Amino acid sequence: MTQNKNKMDRKIQKYIDDLFAGVGDSQELFELKEELFTNIKEKISDYKLQGMEEEEAYKEAVISMGDLSGLVDDMRRIGQDKAKSSIYTTMTARIATAGIIAGVLLILFGLLTSAMLYFMNLPGVSVTGPAVFIVAGGALLTYSVLTKETAKRYAMNKIRASLYSLAIGLILFGIYTAMAAGTATGEVFIAIGAFMFFFLGGTGLYLGLLFTGRNRRKELY
């Protein structure tokens, strides 16, 4: 089953790559290819649910996409317009960099504030409170790193990056709630219960994204 799935994935990817053959690489082209890949896979699944064989479903899915020559021309113009591409890349890179800096600062603020309160001999609830900034910082840092284009990798689709950010945020929030509940009640089972709910949700989402992820390396795409 997995082998057939991988074979169909490769077939879809080849169709898309052939469609945009000769078009210069760009972040916009990468994102469009990802969107087309997802749309075709979803259409194939829908047609298979209607009783079609996989090969027939693939053909119908491709036909249903209609004439994509306009998209090809748009991507070709973007690939040729170096100035426009440069502006797009620079702007998104700056936004992602600002997010990375803000994420790191939030994490450090949470850590240092909690440490300060700890050495002030305040109650455990007060000490764990500022750790919520670590949760926010970790989620923001994850999103910003994934949406930042580098020399070797394209930026991740913003929706997918947001889901990764949510997954990391849930895992960190699980740790935070476990610490807060544990210090507030003194009961380990309550801390474990609070941790388990968010941690399992975040881990499940993270693994789902990880196993359905696609390669973003420029030299291999």
Coordinates of C-alpha atoms in Angstrom, one line a residue:
M1 CA 0.0 0.0 0.0
T2 CA 2.8 2.4 1.0
Q3 CA 4.7 1.5 -2.2
N4 CA 1.7 2.3 -4.4
K5 CA 1.2 5.5 -2.6
N6 CA 4.9 6.5 -3.1
K7 CA 4.6 5.6 -6.7
M8 CA 1.5 7.8 -7.2
D9 CA 3.2 10.6 -5.4
R10 CA 6.2 10.4 -7.7
K11 CA 3.8 10.3 -10.7
I12 CA 2.0 13.4 -9.5
Q13 CA 5.3 15.2 -8.9
K14 CA 6.7 14.3 -12.3
Y15 CA 3.5 15.7 -13.9
I16 CA 3.9 18.9 -12.1
D17 CA 7.7 19.1 -12.8
D18 CA 7.1 18.5 -16.5
L19 CA 4.4 21.1 -16.5
F20 CA 6.8 23.8 -15.3
A21 CA 9.8 22.5 -17.1
G22 CA 12.1 25.4 -18.1
V23 CA 10.6 27.8 -15.6
G24 CA 13.2 29.3 -13.3
D25 CA 13.0 28.3 -9.6
S26 CA 11.5 30.7 -7.2
Q27 CA 9.8 30.6 -3.8
E28 CA 6.4 31.3 -5.6
L29 CA 6.9 28.4 -7.9
F30 CA 7.8 26.1 -5.0
E31 CA 4.6 27.1 -3.2
L32 CA 2.5 26.7 -6.3
K33 CA 3.9 23.2 -6.9
E34 CA 3.1 22.3 -3.3
E35 CA -0.5 23.5 -3.7
L36 CA -1.0 21.7 -7.0
F37 CA 0.4 18.5 -5.5
T38 CA -2.0 18.6 -2.6
N39 CA -5.0 19.5 -4.8
I40 CA -4.4 16.6 -7.2
K41 CA -3.9 14.1 -4.3
E42 CA -7.2 15.3 -2.7
K43 CA -9.0 15.0 -6.0
I44 CA -7.6 11.5 -6.6
S45 CA -8.8 10.4 -3.1
D46 CA -12.3 11.9 -3.9
Y47 CA -12.5 10.0 -7.2
K48 CA -11.4 6.8 -5.6
L49 CA -14.1 7.1 -3.0
Q50 CA -16.5 7.3 -5.9
G51 CA -15.3 3.9 -7.0
M52 CA -12.7 4.7 -9.6
E53 CA -9.4 2.8 -9.9
E54 CA -6.3 4.8 -8.9
E55 CA -5.0 5.3 -12.5
E56 CA -8.4 6.4 -13.7
A57 CA -8.7 8.7 -10.7
Y58 CA -5.3 10.2 -11.5
K59 CA -6.4 11.0 -15.1
E60 CA -9.6 12.6 -14.0
A61 CA -7.8 14.6 -11.3
V62 CA -5.4 16.0 -13.9
I63 CA -8.2 16.8 -16.3
S64 CA -10.2 18.5 -13.6
M65 CA -7.3 20.9 -13.0
G66 CA -8.1 22.5 -16.4
D67 CA -5.7 24.6 -18.5
L68 CA -2.7 25.6 -16.4
S69 CA -0.8 27.4 -19.1
G70 CA -1.7 30.8 -17.6
L71 CA 0.0 29.7 -14.3
V72 CA 3.0 28.5 -16.2
D73 CA 3.4 31.8 -17.9
D74 CA 3.0 33.7 -14.6
M75 CA 5.7 31.6 -13.0
R76 CA 7.9 32.1 -16.0
R77 CA 7.6 35.8 -15.7
I78 CA 8.3 35.8 -12.0
G79 CA 11.4 33.6 -12.7
Q80 CA 12.6 36.1 -15.3
D81 CA 11.9 39.1 -13.1
K82 CA 14.9 39.0 -10.8
A83 CA 14.1 42.3 -9.2
K84 CA 10.6 41.3 -8.2
S85 CA 11.8 38.0 -6.9
S86 CA 14.5 39.6 -4.9
I87 CA 12.1 42.1 -3.3
Y88 CA 9.7 39.2 -2.3
T89 CA 12.5 37.1 -0.9
T90 CA 14.1 40.1 1.0
M91 CA 10.7 41.1 2.6
T92 CA 9.8 37.6 3.7
A93 CA 13.3 37.0 5.0
R94 CA 13.2 40.1 7.1
I95 CA 9.8 39.2 8.6
A96 CA 11.0 35.7 9.4
T97 CA 14.2 37.0 10.9
A98 CA 12.2 39.5 13.1
G99 CA 10.1 36.6 14.2
I100 CA 13.1 34.5 15.1
I101 CA 14.6 37.3 17.2
A102 CA 11.3 38.0 18.9
G103 CA 10.8 34.2 19.6
V104 CA 14.3 33.9 21.2
L105 CA 13.7 37.0 23.3
L106 CA 10.4 35.7 24.6
I107 CA 12.0 32.4 25.6
L108 CA 14.9 34.2 27.3
F109 CA 12.5 36.5 29.1
G110 CA 10.4 33.6 30.4
L111 CA 13.5 31.7 31.6
L112 CA 15.2 34.7 33.2
T113 CA 12.0 35.9 34.9
S114 CA 11.2 32.5 36.3
A115 CA 14.8 32.2 37.6
M116 CA 14.6 35.6 39.2
L117 CA 11.3 34.7 41.0
Y118 CA 12.8 31.4 42.1
F119 CA 15.8 33.0 43.8
M120 CA 13.4 35.5 45.4
N121 CA 11.9 32.5 47.2
L122 CA 8.4 33.2 45.9
P123 CA 5.7 30.4 45.7
G124 CA 6.0 27.9 43.0
V125 CA 2.9 29.2 41.2
S126 CA 4.5 32.6 40.9
V127 CA 7.8 31.1 39.6
T128 CA 6.1 29.0 36.9
G129 CA 3.8 31.8 35.7
P130 CA 6.3 33.6 33.4
A131 CA 7.1 30.3 31.7
V132 CA 4.1 31.0 29.5
F133 CA 6.4 33.3 27.5
I134 CA 8.5 30.3 26.7
V135 CA 5.5 28.7 25.1
A136 CA 4.7 31.7 23.0
G137 CA 8.3 32.2 22.1
G138 CA 8.8 28.6 21.1
A139 CA 5.7 28.6 18.8
L140 CA 6.8 31.9 17.2
L141 CA 10.4 30.7 16.8
T142 CA 9.1 27.5 15.1
Y143 CA 6.9 29.4 12.6
S144 CA 9.6 31.9 11.8
V145 CA 12.3 29.4 11.2
L146 CA 10.1 27.3 8.9
T147 CA 8.9 30.3 6.9
K148 CA 12.4 31.7 6.4
E149 CA 14.0 30.9 3.0
T150 CA 17.7 30.0 3.1
A151 CA 20.3 29.4 0.5
K152 CA 19.6 25.6 0.7
R153 CA 15.9 25.4 1.5
Y154 CA 12.6 27.0 0.3
A155 CA 10.3 28.5 3.0
M156 CA 7.5 26.2 4.2
N157 CA 3.9 26.9 3.2
K158 CA 2.5 29.3 5.9
I159 CA -0.4 27.1 6.7
R160 CA 1.8 24.1 7.3
A161 CA 4.3 26.2 9.2
S162 CA 1.4 27.4 11.4
L163 CA 0.4 23.8 12.2
Y164 CA 4.0 22.9 13.1
S165 CA 4.0 26.0 15.4
L166 CA 0.7 24.9 17.0
A167 CA 2.2 21.4 17.6
I168 CA 5.3 22.8 19.3
G169 CA 3.1 25.2 21.2
L170 CA 0.9 22.4 22.5
I171 CA 3.9 20.4 23.6
L172 CA 5.4 23.3 25.4
F173 CA 2.1 24.3 26.9
G174 CA 1.7 20.7 28.2
I175 CA 5.0 21.1 30.0
Y176 CA 4.0 24.5 31.3
T177 CA 0.6 23.3 32.6
A178 CA 2.2 20.3 34.3
M179 CA 4.6 22.6 36.2
A180 CA 1.8 25.0 37.1
A181 CA -0.6 22.3 38.1
G182 CA 2.0 20.4 40.0
T183 CA 3.2 23.4 42.0
A184 CA -0.3 24.7 42.7
T185 CA -1.8 21.4 43.9
G186 CA 1.3 19.4 45.0
E187 CA -0.3 16.4 43.3
V188 CA 1.8 14.6 40.7
F189 CA -1.1 12.8 39.1
I190 CA -2.8 16.2 38.3
A191 CA 0.4 17.4 36.8
I192 CA 0.7 14.3 34.6
G193 CA -2.9 14.6 33.5
A194 CA -2.5 18.2 32.5
F195 CA 0.7 17.4 30.7
M196 CA -0.6 14.3 28.9
F197 CA -3.6 16.1 27.3
F198 CA -1.7 18.8 25.5
F199 CA 1.5 16.8 25.0
L200 CA -0.3 13.9 23.2
G201 CA -2.2 16.3 21.0
G202 CA 0.9 18.3 20.1
T203 CA 2.9 15.1 19.5
G204 CA 0.2 13.6 17.3
L205 CA 0.0 16.7 15.2
Y206 CA 3.7 17.0 14.9
L207 CA 4.2 13.4 13.8
G208 CA 1.3 13.7 11.3
L209 CA 3.0 16.7 9.7
L210 CA 6.4 15.1 9.8
F211 CA 5.3 11.9 8.0
T212 CA 3.4 13.9 5.3
G213 CA 6.1 16.5 4.8
R214 CA 7.9 17.0 1.5
N215 CA 11.5 17.9 0.7
R216 CA 12.2 21.6 0.6
R217 CA 15.9 21.4 -0.4
K218 CA 16.5 23.6 -3.5
E219 CA 19.1 21.4 -5.1
L220 CA 16.9 18.3 -4.8
Y221 CA 13.4 19.7 -5.5

